[in-house]
Every structure is written in C-alpha cells, then in structure tokens.
C-alpha cells in the first residue's frame, strides 16, 4: 500500500544500532583499478572457457 | 536519509539527453538501458505468448486443427527460445540494470558503454532468429534443446546458432558488468553481507552465466560443424555420439534453469519484508542458500537424461544430488514464510504475486522432486508432467516474480502509482487461469500424453480442452497487465512518494520518484536501519 494510506495493523518497532560510516572511502582511482582488475580476471576466465571448448572441438574432430 | 545525500539536485545540469535517438540508442545510463531491456522483454513476452496461444489452439481438440505438425514443432521450439532468451533473461537483466546501482549506492554500472552494447546485440539476435519463420525451410523445429540428429535436419540451424552466439555474448558482457559493478562500485559502508538479497542473487547468477554460456557456445558450434563442415561429433554413423550433445547441453542447461530463478528469489526476498514490515528472516541463510543452489546446479545436469541409459551409479548420484537441492530451496521457502509470520502484512499487488510465487513455485519444486526420482522419471520423462513442472517453475516462479518486481518498482521508475484495482484484477485473473492452464497437464502427463505433439489420443481430450481455455484466459489477462503499465507510466494522476511503500527499506527508496537520471554521484550515507534486512550481525 502507498506510504500515505496508513493501514498498518500492528506497529513494529525495530531499534538497531547505527552503522559506522567508514572514515576512508575508496578513491575513484582505486575503483577504476578494481573494475579493471575484475574485468581482466573475468575476461580471462571466459576466454579460457571458450579456448577449452575450441580445443575440445579440434581434438575430438 | 535526506534527498541531499543523493545529490539529485545535480541533475539540473546533466539530465537525460533531449534527442530521442541519443537517449535510447546511444544511452550509457543504467536506468535507460534497464528500461530498454524491460520493454524488449515485454515485446518478446507477447510474441512468445502468441506462439503459446497457437499451440494451445491446436491442442484444443484431438486431431489436426490449424497447422501441420512441422509448423507446430517450430512453434514449440520458438516459444521456448523466445521466452527463455528473449523474455525471462532480459527482464531480469533489465531489473538488475535499473536496481543494482540504486541498491548499492553506485552512480551507474561499472562499464556503461559495454552495457549499451550488451542490450543492442539482442534485437539483432532475435530478428535473425524470428526471421527464419518466414524463410522457405521454416524456423528451427528440433526443440529449444536442439538435440541432434533432429536439429541437424533444420535448414535454419546456422541462423539459430548465430543468434545463440549473439545472445551468449550479450549475456556474458552483461554478467561481467554486473560483477564489476557489485564488487567495485558499492557505496562506502555497503559491505558484501549488507547488500540486498536481490543484489546477492544477481552476483551469483552472473557467475553462473559466465561459467555456462561458453559451454552452450561450444555445443552449438559443434552442431554447426556437424551440419556444414563434415565433422561427426554427434553422428553415430561417423563415430560420434548424440548423447554427448545432451551431456554438454545440460551442463549449460541446468545452471540456465537457475539463472532464470535465482534473481526471482532475490526479488521475492525484497518484496515480502516490505509488505510484512519485518526484516527478512535469516538474511545470511538466504544468501548461502542461493550460493548452495548455484553450486549444486553444476552437478545435477544428467537428471534431464535419465532415460538415455546412463550407468546405474551415475543415475543414483544425479538423483541424490538433485534431491539435495530441495534443502537450500526449503530454507528459502521457510525463511519467506517466517518473514511473513507475525508481520503486519498488507496485500498490495506486488505482495499478492510474491505470495502466489511462494505457493506455486513450491508446487513446481515438488513436481521437480518427483522427476528427480530415477524410477519415476522413466514414466514421466518426455510427458506433459514435465511440461506442467517447468511451467510452474518458470511462469508462476520466474514470470510472477518479474511481474511482482514490476509492480513493486514501477512507481519508483515512473513517479506515478499504477491502478491498484486493475493490478489486482490482473493478479486474480492470472493466478486462477494459470492453474487452470497448467495443473491439468500433470494429469495428462501421468496418463502418458507425450510432449511436443500436435495431435493426441481422444482419452486426453477433456484435460487438454480445460488447459487450452485456461491458456486463452491467462493470455488475455496479460492484456490487463499491459493496460496497467501504460496507465501507470503515462496517465496515472496519482503521484508516487519517494518511499512509495510504507515498509520499504533500502537505498533505492531514498531517491525521489521518479528516480532522477543520475543518482548517487556522491556516495550516500548508509544507516543500518535503512537496509531491507535490518542489522545482519545480530
């Protein structure tokens, strides 16, 4: 239901501790480096899988 | 969290491009690309649905009514290919594109230009594939599994193989993008075990995609070389083995089943806490259950092949491994029910579809367990019981989750509330007629009616007629969905609030409705009580 409609039958109270925001964020450069590293690893995995398929096809021929 | 944290005021100077072409064809924005995926999936859903209507029309009565058997085979094949690769998968990718950056506090996907390419490959792939229906030899008719030697008889094999390659490339690029985004673009404080379950489900699904799509590419390439380049991988006459294809295909095919259901688990895990007004029960157990299901999906493929004559040891192994999947799946169903237990539940349309999902997907899961039993499968294999089983999993499972997600997030996308009355009409019509459509198919299968046939024994006439009536009315119900969507996107006068739903938690609800073209240019501040699953370390 929309937030404004208010058909709540039984209120639920959840008190939870606030999370501490880390003081130091990853910089944009770190992020870019991370993306590059992730993509490199994943592309290598995919390329290896394709290569294995290809080798398998050639060997079985 | 205040709007200031989202920095949406920055949108004044870099909103959406004005030109239609630039915005929709050259977009690198995750929301626009998400919309493109969703619209594409909707179009494919209606195309695949129209094939289903023709199939049910042919099966309305025994005897050949409307078409020749070869065209019927093309329809069943195309219905499956379009629904799996054109509707369900792109719909989940669209939802992921729209919601993952919003849920983890990222400004966009990690690789926006590749995102554009991933989408724009798809219309070309499906144009290629669907165009075969208008060619002299007709479309593919060997079933979506493309088993040789049957599939090798089709003149359109090269087109289909090329289309499958394109879809595979699109899926792999999409998966790499999603993994790179989730692992590198999260806002500070959004630790892995604080991410929404939907994001977790997509992270795991993306790894499945990367692992199995190259296998499918290998399998269909071997089909191609068998047909056109004189190889004999699968031709017994030349020393090949058709069962080898089945092993390779299902090594892809079974994880593919989970690629189509894990994001659905994530969606349901977002919706139920919102409308039960409680954090999800057993957040970590939910995440580990998804990971366990993904792992098990790699070691159960031969349960699709019990009837080919596997060694007894292999049949026993694959039977028990398959039954093991019921454990993490049971954990998930238990946790969804436990989340609802004692909650202040309200029953808006997303919640109705989510509850229907839990009940009806579980029916599909139970019939899956029956099929996992080797001796029982010898009877059920290739009958309508299998058709009933996987339609409960994929229609009342994956599709219902996609519809639930659409109703849940549509106000955030469009800034307008859809018509709750018509959405509920859509729900009740869908949930009634989908059961009229698929439940009798269990009985047909148990009585021995084979799948993929245009004609059948008169003994099966009554249940087929009931099933077809259910099919037509379920199909017609989806026109209500289309109407609700059009009204909710363009014409509804009722504006959505930022949070939209009273019990909604998570970063996506902290941005305005409709979500600005750019969000989280500056990472948001995250509070634990803003997370959908509460404080996970409790």
Coordinates of C-alpha atoms in Angstrom, one line a residue:
Chain A
X1 CA 0.0 0.0 0.0
X2 CA 1.2 3.5 -0.5
X3 CA 3.1 5.0 2.3
X4 CA 0.5 7.7 2.9
X5 CA -2.5 5.3 3.2
X6 CA -1.6 4.0 6.7
X7 CA -3.4 0.7 7.1
X8 CA -0.8 -0.6 9.4
X9 CA -2.5 -3.1 11.8
X10 CA 0.3 -3.6 14.3
X11 CA 3.3 -1.2 14.6
X12 CA 6.7 -3.0 14.6
X13 CA 9.4 -1.2 16.5
X14 CA 12.9 -2.0 15.4
X15 CA 15.7 -0.3 17.2
X16 CA 19.0 -1.1 15.6
X17 CA 22.4 0.4 16.2
X18 CA 23.5 2.9 13.6
X19 CA 26.3 1.6 11.4
X20 CA 29.6 3.5 11.5
X21 CA 30.4 5.1 8.1
X22 CA 34.0 4.1 7.2
X23 CA 36.2 7.2 7.5
X24 CA 38.1 6.5 4.3
X25 CA 36.3 5.8 1.1
X26 CA 37.9 4.1 -1.9
X27 CA 39.1 6.8 -4.3
X28 CA 37.9 7.0 -7.8
X29 CA 41.3 5.8 -9.0
X30 CA 41.1 2.7 -6.7
X31 CA 37.6 2.0 -8.0
X32 CA 38.7 2.2 -11.6
X33 CA 41.7 -0.1 -10.8
X34 CA 39.3 -2.5 -9.1
X35 CA 37.0 -2.5 -12.1
X36 CA 39.9 -3.1 -14.5
X37 CA 41.2 -6.0 -12.3
X38 CA 37.8 -7.6 -12.1
X39 CA 37.1 -7.3 -15.8
X40 CA 40.6 -8.7 -16.6
X41 CA 40.1 -11.7 -14.4
X42 CA 36.6 -12.4 -15.7
X43 CA 37.6 -12.0 -19.4
X44 CA 40.5 -14.4 -18.8
X45 CA 38.1 -16.9 -17.3
X46 CA 35.6 -16.6 -20.2
X47 CA 38.4 -16.7 -22.8
X48 CA 39.8 -19.8 -21.2
X49 CA 36.4 -21.5 -21.3
X50 CA 36.0 -20.6 -24.9
X51 CA 39.5 -21.8 -25.6
X52 CA 38.9 -25.1 -23.9
X53 CA 35.7 -25.5 -25.9
X54 CA 37.6 -24.8 -29.1
X55 CA 40.5 -27.1 -28.2
X56 CA 37.9 -29.8 -27.3
X57 CA 36.2 -29.4 -30.7
X58 CA 39.5 -29.6 -32.6
X59 CA 40.8 -32.6 -30.6
X60 CA 37.6 -34.5 -31.0
X61 CA 37.3 -33.9 -34.7
Chain B
X1 CA 18.1 9.8 4.6
X2 CA 17.6 13.2 3.1
X3 CA 17.5 13.8 -0.6
X4 CA 20.5 15.9 -0.2
X5 CA 22.5 12.7 0.2
X6 CA 21.5 11.6 -3.2
X7 CA 22.7 14.8 -4.8
X8 CA 19.8 14.7 -7.3
X9 CA 19.9 18.5 -7.5
X10 CA 23.0 18.0 -9.7
X11 CA 20.6 16.7 -12.3
X12 CA 19.8 20.2 -13.3
X13 CA 22.9 20.3 -15.4
X14 CA 23.2 16.8 -16.6
X15 CA 19.8 15.3 -17.1
X16 CA 18.6 12.9 -19.8
X17 CA 19.7 13.7 -23.4
X18 CA 16.9 15.6 -25.3
X19 CA 17.1 13.8 -28.6
X20 CA 15.2 10.5 -28.8
X21 CA 17.9 8.8 -30.8
X22 CA 20.7 9.9 -28.5
X23 CA 18.8 8.9 -25.4
X24 CA 17.5 5.5 -26.4
X25 CA 20.0 4.3 -29.0
X26 CA 23.3 5.7 -27.6
X27 CA 22.5 5.6 -23.9
X28 CA 25.0 4.7 -21.3
X29 CA 22.7 5.3 -18.4
X30 CA 21.8 2.3 -16.4
X31 CA 18.2 3.4 -15.9
X32 CA 17.6 3.9 -19.6
X33 CA 19.3 0.7 -20.6
X34 CA 17.3 -1.1 -17.9
X35 CA 14.1 0.4 -19.4
X36 CA 15.2 -0.8 -22.9
X37 CA 15.8 -4.3 -21.6
X38 CA 12.3 -4.4 -19.9
X39 CA 10.5 -3.1 -23.0
X40 CA 12.3 -5.6 -25.1
X41 CA 11.4 -8.4 -22.7
X42 CA 7.7 -7.3 -22.7
X43 CA 7.6 -7.3 -26.5
X44 CA 9.2 -10.8 -26.6
X45 CA 6.8 -11.9 -23.9
X46 CA 3.9 -11.1 -26.1
X47 CA 5.5 -12.7 -29.2
X48 CA 6.3 -15.9 -27.3
X49 CA 2.9 -15.7 -25.7
X50 CA 1.2 -15.6 -29.1
X51 CA 3.1 -18.7 -30.1
X52 CA 1.7 -20.4 -26.9
X53 CA -1.8 -19.3 -27.8
X54 CA -1.4 -21.0 -31.2
X55 CA 0.0 -24.2 -29.6
X56 CA -3.0 -24.3 -27.2
X57 CA -5.4 -23.6 -30.0
X58 CA -4.0 -26.6 -31.9
X59 CA -4.3 -28.8 -28.8
X60 CA -7.9 -27.6 -28.0
X61 CA -9.3 -30.8 -29.6
X62 CA -7.7 -34.1 -30.8
X63 CA -6.8 -34.1 -34.5
X64 CA -5.0 -31.5 -36.6
X65 CA -6.9 -28.3 -36.4
X66 CA -4.9 -25.3 -37.5
X67 CA -1.5 -26.3 -38.7
X68 CA 0.7 -29.1 -40.0
X69 CA 2.9 -30.9 -37.4
X70 CA 6.2 -29.4 -38.7
X71 CA 4.9 -25.9 -38.1
X72 CA 3.7 -27.0 -34.6
X73 CA 7.2 -28.2 -33.9
X74 CA 8.6 -24.8 -35.0
X75 CA 6.1 -23.1 -32.7
X76 CA 7.1 -25.1 -29.6
X77 CA 10.8 -24.5 -30.3
X78 CA 10.4 -20.8 -30.9
X79 CA 8.1 -20.3 -27.9
X80 CA 10.7 -21.7 -25.6
X81 CA 13.7 -19.9 -27.2
X82 CA 11.8 -16.6 -27.2
X83 CA 10.5 -16.9 -23.7
X84 CA 13.8 -18.1 -22.2
X85 CA 16.4 -15.9 -24.0
X86 CA 14.1 -13.1 -25.1
X87 CA 11.7 -12.5 -22.2
X88 CA 12.7 -14.0 -18.9
X89 CA 16.5 -13.4 -19.1
X90 CA 16.4 -9.9 -20.5
X91 CA 13.7 -8.9 -18.0
X92 CA 16.0 -9.9 -15.1
X93 CA 18.9 -8.1 -16.7
X94 CA 16.7 -5.1 -17.1
X95 CA 15.6 -5.2 -13.4
X96 CA 19.3 -5.7 -12.4
X97 CA 20.4 -2.7 -14.6
X98 CA 17.7 -0.5 -13.1
X99 CA 18.0 -1.5 -9.5
X100 CA 21.6 -2.8 -8.7
X101 CA 23.3 0.6 -8.9
X102 CA 20.4 2.2 -6.9
X103 CA 20.6 -0.6 -4.3
X104 CA 24.3 -0.4 -3.7
X105 CA 24.6 3.3 -3.9
X106 CA 26.6 3.4 -7.2
X107 CA 26.2 6.2 -9.8
X108 CA 25.9 3.8 -12.7
X109 CA 27.1 0.4 -13.9
X110 CA 30.9 -0.1 -13.9
X111 CA 31.1 -0.4 -17.7
X112 CA 28.3 1.8 -19.2
X113 CA 29.2 1.6 -22.9
X114 CA 29.5 -2.2 -22.7
X115 CA 26.1 -2.1 -21.1
X116 CA 24.7 -0.4 -24.2
X117 CA 26.3 -2.9 -26.5
X118 CA 25.0 -5.8 -24.4
X119 CA 21.5 -4.6 -25.0
X120 CA 21.7 -3.7 -28.6
X121 CA 23.0 -7.1 -29.6
X122 CA 19.7 -8.6 -28.5
X123 CA 17.3 -7.1 -31.1
X124 CA 19.6 -8.2 -33.9
X125 CA 19.9 -11.7 -32.4
X126 CA 16.1 -12.1 -32.2
X127 CA 15.5 -10.6 -35.6
X128 CA 17.8 -13.2 -37.0
X129 CA 16.1 -16.0 -35.2
X130 CA 12.5 -14.9 -35.8
X131 CA 13.2 -14.2 -39.4
X132 CA 13.6 -17.9 -40.0
X133 CA 9.9 -18.4 -39.6
X134 CA 9.4 -16.5 -42.9
X135 CA 12.0 -18.4 -44.8
X136 CA 11.5 -21.3 -47.2
X137 CA 12.7 -24.1 -44.8
X138 CA 10.9 -22.6 -41.8
X139 CA 12.3 -22.0 -38.3
X140 CA 14.1 -24.4 -36.0
X141 CA 11.8 -27.3 -35.1
X142 CA 14.0 -29.6 -33.0
X143 CA 13.0 -28.2 -29.7
X144 CA 14.9 -25.5 -27.7
X145 CA 17.4 -28.1 -26.6
X146 CA 18.4 -28.6 -30.3
X147 CA 19.2 -32.3 -29.8
X148 CA 20.9 -33.9 -32.8
X149 CA 20.3 -35.6 -35.1
X150 CA 16.8 -33.9 -35.2
X151 CA 18.1 -30.3 -35.1
X152 CA 20.6 -31.1 -37.9
X153 CA 17.7 -31.6 -40.3
X154 CA 16.7 -27.9 -40.0
X155 CA 17.6 -25.5 -42.7
X156 CA 17.7 -22.6 -40.3
X157 CA 20.3 -24.1 -37.9
X158 CA 23.0 -21.7 -38.9
X159 CA 20.7 -18.7 -38.1
X160 CA 19.8 -20.1 -34.8
X161 CA 23.4 -21.0 -33.8
X162 CA 24.5 -17.5 -34.8
X163 CA 21.6 -16.0 -32.8
X164 CA 22.5 -18.1 -29.8
X165 CA 26.1 -16.9 -30.0
X166 CA 25.0 -13.3 -30.0
X167 CA 22.7 -13.9 -27.0
X168 CA 25.6 -15.6 -25.3
X169 CA 28.0 -12.7 -25.9
X170 CA 25.3 -10.3 -24.7
X171 CA 24.8 -12.3 -21.5
X172 CA 28.5 -12.7 -20.8
X173 CA 29.1 -8.9 -21.2
X174 CA 26.1 -8.2 -19.0
X175 CA 27.3 -10.6 -16.4
X176 CA 30.9 -9.1 -16.3
X177 CA 29.3 -5.7 -16.0
X178 CA 27.1 -6.8 -13.0
X179 CA 30.0 -8.5 -11.2
X180 CA 32.4 -5.5 -11.8
X181 CA 29.7 -3.1 -10.5
X182 CA 28.8 -5.1 -7.4
X183 CA 32.4 -5.8 -6.4
X184 CA 33.8 -2.3 -7.1
X185 CA 31.0 0.4 -7.1
X186 CA 29.3 -0.1 -3.8
X187 CA 28.9 2.9 -1.6
X188 CA 31.2 3.0 1.5
X189 CA 29.6 1.0 4.2
X190 CA 27.7 -1.2 1.9
X191 CA 29.7 -4.3 2.8
X192 CA 29.0 -7.6 0.9
X193 CA 26.9 -9.0 3.7
X194 CA 24.9 -5.8 3.9
X195 CA 23.8 -5.9 0.3
X196 CA 20.1 -6.5 -0.5
X197 CA 19.3 -10.2 -1.3
X198 CA 18.4 -9.2 -4.9
X199 CA 21.9 -7.9 -5.4
X200 CA 23.4 -11.1 -4.0
X201 CA 21.2 -13.2 -6.2
X202 CA 22.4 -11.3 -9.3
X203 CA 26.0 -11.5 -8.3
X204 CA 25.7 -15.3 -8.0
X205 CA 23.7 -15.5 -11.2
X206 CA 26.3 -13.5 -13.1
X207 CA 29.0 -16.1 -12.1
X208 CA 26.7 -18.9 -13.4
X209 CA 26.3 -17.0 -16.7
X210 CA 30.0 -16.7 -17.2
X211 CA 30.6 -20.3 -16.4
X212 CA 28.0 -21.8 -18.7
X213 CA 27.4 -19.6 -21.7
X214 CA 30.7 -20.6 -23.3
X215 CA 29.7 -24.2 -22.9
X216 CA 26.5 -23.5 -24.8
X217 CA 28.5 -21.7 -27.5
X218 CA 30.8 -24.8 -27.8
X219 CA 27.8 -27.2 -28.1
X220 CA 26.0 -25.2 -30.8
X221 CA 29.3 -24.7 -32.7
X222 CA 29.8 -28.4 -32.8
X223 CA 26.3 -28.7 -34.2
X224 CA 27.2 -26.2 -36.8
X225 CA 30.4 -28.0 -37.8
X226 CA 28.5 -31.3 -37.9
X227 CA 26.0 -29.9 -40.3
X228 CA 28.2 -27.8 -42.6
X229 CA 31.8 -28.8 -42.1
X230 CA 31.8 -32.6 -42.2
X231 CA 32.5 -33.3 -38.6
X232 CA 30.8 -36.2 -36.7
X233 CA 30.7 -35.1 -33.1
X234 CA 27.2 -36.3 -32.7
X235 CA 26.6 -38.5 -35.7
X236 CA 26.9 -42.2 -34.8
X237 CA 27.4 -43.1 -38.5
X238 CA 30.7 -41.2 -38.3
X239 CA 31.7 -42.4 -34.9
X240 CA 30.0 -39.6 -33.0
X241 CA 27.6 -39.8 -30.1
X242 CA 24.3 -37.9 -29.8
X243 CA 24.3 -38.5 -26.0
X244 CA 27.5 -36.4 -25.8
X245 CA 25.5 -33.4 -27.0
X246 CA 23.0 -34.0 -24.3
X247 CA 25.7 -34.0 -21.6
X248 CA 27.3 -30.8 -23.0
X249 CA 23.9 -29.1 -23.5
X250 CA 22.6 -29.9 -20.0
X251 CA 25.9 -28.9 -18.4
X252 CA 24.8 -25.5 -19.6
X253 CA 21.0 -26.1 -19.4
X254 CA 20.6 -26.9 -15.8
X255 CA 22.5 -23.9 -14.4
X256 CA 20.5 -21.9 -17.0
X257 CA 17.3 -23.0 -15.1
X258 CA 18.8 -21.4 -12.0
X259 CA 19.9 -18.3 -14.0
X260 CA 16.2 -17.9 -14.6
X261 CA 15.1 -18.4 -11.0
X262 CA 17.8 -17.1 -8.6
X263 CA 17.1 -13.4 -9.4
X264 CA 13.4 -14.2 -8.8
X265 CA 14.4 -15.5 -5.3
X266 CA 16.1 -12.1 -4.8
X267 CA 13.0 -10.2 -5.9
X268 CA 10.7 -12.1 -3.5
X269 CA 13.2 -11.6 -0.7
X270 CA 12.8 -7.8 -1.3
X271 CA 9.1 -7.7 -1.6
X272 CA 8.0 -9.9 1.3
X273 CA 9.9 -7.9 4.0
X274 CA 8.4 -4.7 2.7
X275 CA 4.8 -5.8 3.0
X276 CA 5.3 -7.9 6.1
X277 CA 7.0 -4.9 7.6
X278 CA 9.8 -7.0 9.0
X279 CA 13.4 -7.6 8.1
X280 CA 14.0 -10.8 6.1
X281 CA 14.2 -13.8 8.4
X282 CA 17.7 -15.4 8.1
X283 CA 19.4 -13.0 5.8
X284 CA 22.7 -14.9 5.8
X285 CA 21.0 -18.2 5.4
X286 CA 19.2 -16.8 2.3
X287 CA 22.5 -15.7 0.8
X288 CA 24.2 -19.0 1.5
X289 CA 21.1 -20.9 0.2
X290 CA 21.4 -19.1 -3.1
X291 CA 25.1 -19.9 -3.3
X292 CA 24.4 -23.5 -2.4
X293 CA 21.8 -23.9 -5.1
X294 CA 24.1 -22.3 -7.6
X295 CA 26.9 -24.8 -6.7
X296 CA 24.5 -27.8 -6.9
X297 CA 23.2 -26.7 -10.3
X298 CA 26.6 -27.7 -11.8
X299 CA 26.4 -31.3 -10.6
X300 CA 22.8 -32.4 -11.5
X301 CA 22.7 -32.0 -15.3
X302 CA 22.2 -35.6 -16.1
X303 CA 18.8 -35.7 -14.3
X304 CA 17.5 -34.5 -17.7
X305 CA 18.8 -37.6 -19.3
X306 CA 17.8 -40.5 -17.0
X307 CA 16.1 -42.2 -19.9
X308 CA 19.1 -42.3 -22.3
X309 CA 20.6 -45.3 -20.5
X310 CA 23.2 -43.9 -18.0
X311 CA 25.2 -46.3 -15.8
X312 CA 23.3 -47.1 -12.6
X313 CA 25.9 -45.4 -10.4
X314 CA 25.5 -42.1 -12.4
X315 CA 21.7 -42.3 -12.1
X316 CA 21.9 -42.7 -8.4
X317 CA 24.4 -39.9 -8.0
X318 CA 22.4 -37.5 -10.1
X319 CA 19.2 -38.5 -8.4
X320 CA 20.5 -37.8 -4.9
X321 CA 22.4 -34.6 -6.0
X322 CA 19.1 -33.3 -7.4
X323 CA 17.2 -34.1 -4.3
X324 CA 19.8 -32.3 -2.3
X325 CA 18.7 -29.0 -4.0
X326 CA 15.5 -29.3 -2.0
X327 CA 17.4 -28.5 1.2
X328 CA 18.6 -24.9 0.4
X329 CA 15.3 -24.3 -1.5
X330 CA 13.4 -25.4 1.5
X331 CA 15.5 -23.0 3.6
X332 CA 14.4 -20.2 1.4
X333 CA 10.7 -21.1 1.4
X334 CA 10.9 -21.5 5.2
X335 CA 12.5 -18.1 5.6
X336 CA 9.9 -16.3 3.4
X337 CA 7.1 -17.8 5.4
X338 CA 8.9 -16.9 8.7
X339 CA 9.4 -13.4 7.4
X340 CA 5.6 -13.1 7.0
X341 CA 4.9 -14.8 10.3
X342 CA 3.8 -12.3 12.9
X343 CA 4.3 -9.4 10.5
X344 CA 1.9 -6.5 9.9
X345 CA 1.0 -7.7 6.4
X346 CA -0.9 -5.9 3.8
X347 CA -1.7 -7.3 0.4
X348 CA -0.9 -4.9 -2.4
X349 CA -0.3 -6.4 -5.8
X350 CA 3.5 -7.0 -5.5
X351 CA 2.8 -8.9 -2.3
X352 CA 0.0 -10.9 -3.8
X353 CA 2.3 -12.0 -6.7
X354 CA 5.1 -12.7 -4.2
X355 CA 2.8 -15.0 -2.0
X356 CA 1.5 -16.7 -5.2
X357 CA 5.1 -17.2 -6.1
X358 CA 5.9 -18.9 -2.8
X359 CA 3.0 -21.3 -3.0
X360 CA 3.0 -22.1 -6.7
X361 CA 6.8 -22.2 -7.1
X362 CA 6.8 -24.8 -4.3
X363 CA 4.3 -26.9 -6.3
X364 CA 6.8 -26.7 -9.2
X365 CA 9.6 -27.7 -6.8
X366 CA 7.6 -30.7 -5.5
X367 CA 6.9 -32.0 -9.0
X368 CA 10.7 -31.5 -9.7
X369 CA 11.4 -33.7 -6.8
X370 CA 9.1 -36.4 -8.3
X371 CA 11.0 -36.1 -11.6
X372 CA 14.3 -36.4 -9.7
X373 CA 13.4 -40.0 -8.8
X374 CA 15.0 -42.2 -11.4
X375 CA 12.3 -45.0 -11.5
X376 CA 9.5 -42.4 -11.5
X377 CA 11.2 -40.4 -14.2
X378 CA 11.2 -43.4 -16.5
X379 CA 7.5 -43.0 -16.6
X380 CA 7.3 -39.1 -16.5
X381 CA 10.1 -38.4 -19.0
X382 CA 9.0 -36.5 -22.1
X383 CA 5.4 -36.4 -21.0
X384 CA 3.1 -33.4 -20.2
X385 CA 4.1 -33.9 -16.5
X386 CA 7.4 -32.3 -17.3
X387 CA 5.7 -29.5 -19.2
X388 CA 3.5 -28.8 -16.1
X389 CA 6.5 -28.9 -13.8
X390 CA 8.7 -26.4 -15.6
X391 CA 5.8 -24.1 -16.4
X392 CA 5.0 -23.9 -12.6
X393 CA 8.7 -23.1 -12.1
X394 CA 9.1 -20.6 -14.9
X395 CA 5.6 -19.0 -15.2
X396 CA 4.4 -18.9 -11.6
X397 CA 8.0 -18.7 -10.5
X398 CA 10.2 -16.6 -12.7
X399 CA 7.4 -14.7 -14.5
X400 CA 5.4 -14.0 -11.4
X401 CA 8.5 -12.6 -9.7
X402 CA 9.2 -10.3 -12.7
X403 CA 5.6 -9.1 -12.6
X404 CA 5.8 -8.6 -8.8
X405 CA 9.0 -6.6 -9.3
X406 CA 7.4 -4.5 -12.0
X407 CA 4.5 -3.5 -9.8
X408 CA 6.9 -3.0 -6.8
X409 CA 9.4 -0.7 -8.5
X410 CA 7.2 0.9 -11.3
X411 CA 6.3 3.9 -9.1
X412 CA 10.0 4.5 -8.5
X413 CA 10.6 4.3 -12.2
X414 CA 7.7 6.4 -13.4
X415 CA 6.9 8.5 -10.4
X416 CA 3.2 7.5 -10.7
X417 CA 1.2 4.9 -8.8
X418 CA -0.4 2.3 -11.0
X419 CA -4.1 1.4 -10.6
X420 CA -4.3 -1.0 -7.6
X421 CA -7.8 -2.2 -8.7
X422 CA -6.7 -3.2 -12.2
X423 CA -3.5 -4.6 -10.9
X424 CA -5.4 -6.8 -8.6
X425 CA -7.7 -7.8 -11.4
X426 CA -4.6 -8.8 -13.3
X427 CA -3.4 -10.8 -10.3
X428 CA -6.6 -12.7 -9.7
X429 CA -7.1 -13.5 -13.3
X430 CA -3.5 -14.6 -13.8
X431 CA -3.4 -16.8 -10.7
X432 CA -6.7 -18.5 -11.4
X433 CA -6.2 -19.1 -15.1
X434 CA -2.5 -20.1 -14.8
X435 CA -3.6 -23.0 -12.6
X436 CA -6.4 -23.9 -15.0
X437 CA -3.8 -23.9 -17.7
X438 CA -1.0 -25.9 -16.1
X439 CA -2.5 -28.1 -13.3
X440 CA -4.4 -30.4 -15.6
X441 CA -1.2 -31.0 -17.5
X442 CA 0.1 -33.0 -14.5
X443 CA -2.8 -35.4 -15.0
X444 CA -2.2 -35.6 -18.8
X445 CA 1.5 -36.4 -18.2
X446 CA 0.7 -39.1 -15.6
X447 CA -1.8 -40.6 -18.0
X448 CA 1.0 -40.8 -20.6
X449 CA 0.5 -37.9 -23.0
X450 CA 3.8 -37.1 -24.7
X451 CA 5.1 -33.5 -25.1
X452 CA 5.7 -31.8 -28.4
X453 CA 2.9 -33.5 -30.3
X454 CA 0.1 -31.6 -32.3
X455 CA -2.4 -34.5 -32.1
X456 CA -3.3 -36.9 -29.3
X457 CA -5.4 -39.8 -28.2
X458 CA -9.1 -38.9 -27.5
X459 CA -8.6 -40.1 -23.9
X460 CA -6.7 -36.8 -23.3
X461 CA -9.3 -34.6 -24.8
X462 CA -11.0 -33.2 -21.7
X463 CA -8.0 -32.1 -19.8
X464 CA -6.5 -30.6 -23.0
X465 CA -9.6 -28.5 -23.5
X466 CA -9.6 -27.3 -19.9
X467 CA -5.9 -26.4 -20.3
X468 CA -6.4 -24.5 -23.5
X469 CA -9.3 -22.5 -22.0
X470 CA -7.0 -21.6 -19.1
X471 CA -4.3 -20.7 -21.6
X472 CA -6.5 -18.3 -23.6
X473 CA -7.8 -16.6 -20.5
X474 CA -4.3 -16.4 -18.9
X475 CA -3.1 -14.9 -22.2
X476 CA -6.0 -12.4 -22.2
X477 CA -5.2 -11.5 -18.6
X478 CA -1.8 -10.2 -19.6
X479 CA -3.5 -7.5 -21.7
X480 CA -4.8 -6.1 -18.4
X481 CA -1.1 -6.0 -17.3
X482 CA -0.2 -4.1 -20.5
X483 CA -3.1 -1.6 -19.8
X484 CA -2.0 -1.1 -16.1
X485 CA 1.6 -0.5 -17.3
X486 CA 0.6 2.1 -19.9
X487 CA -1.7 3.8 -17.5
X488 CA 0.9 3.7 -14.7
X489 CA 3.7 5.1 -16.8
X490 CA 1.9 7.9 -18.7
X491 CA -1.6 8.6 -17.5
X492 CA -2.0 7.9 -13.7
X493 CA -2.8 11.1 -11.8
X494 CA -1.6 9.6 -8.5
X495 CA 2.0 10.7 -7.8
X496 CA 4.3 8.2 -6.0
X497 CA 6.1 9.3 -2.8
X498 CA 9.8 8.8 -2.6
X499 CA 9.5 5.7 -0.3
X500 CA 6.4 4.5 -2.2
X501 CA 5.6 1.7 0.2
X502 CA 5.2 2.2 3.9
X503 CA 7.5 -0.7 4.9
X504 CA 10.1 -0.2 2.1
X505 CA 13.7 -0.2 3.2
X506 CA 16.9 0.2 1.1
X507 CA 18.8 2.9 -0.7
X508 CA 16.6 2.8 -3.8
X509 CA 13.7 4.3 -1.8
X510 CA 15.8 7.3 -0.6
X511 CA 15.9 8.9 -4.1
X512 CA 13.0 10.8 -5.5
X513 CA 10.2 9.2 -7.5
X514 CA 10.7 9.1 -10.5
X515 CA 14.4 8.3 -9.9
X516 CA 16.4 11.2 -11.4
X517 CA 18.5 10.4 -14.5
X518 CA 21.7 10.4 -12.4
X519 CA 21.8 9.3 -8.8
X520 CA 24.5 8.8 -6.1
X521 CA 27.0 10.9 -8.0
X522 CA 28.3 11.4 -4.4
X523 CA 28.1 8.1 -2.4
X524 CA 25.2 8.1 0.0
X525 CA 25.5 7.8 3.8
X526 CA 24.2 4.4 4.8
X527 CA 22.4 3.6 8.1
X528 CA 21.8 0.0 9.1
X529 CA 18.1 0.7 9.8
X530 CA 17.8 1.8 6.2
X531 CA 18.7 -1.7 5.0
X532 CA 16.0 -4.0 3.9
X533 CA 17.2 -6.9 6.1
X534 CA 18.0 -4.9 9.3
X535 CA 21.1 -5.4 11.3
X536 CA 22.7 -8.6 9.9
X537 CA 25.2 -9.1 12.6
X538 CA 22.5 -9.7 15.3

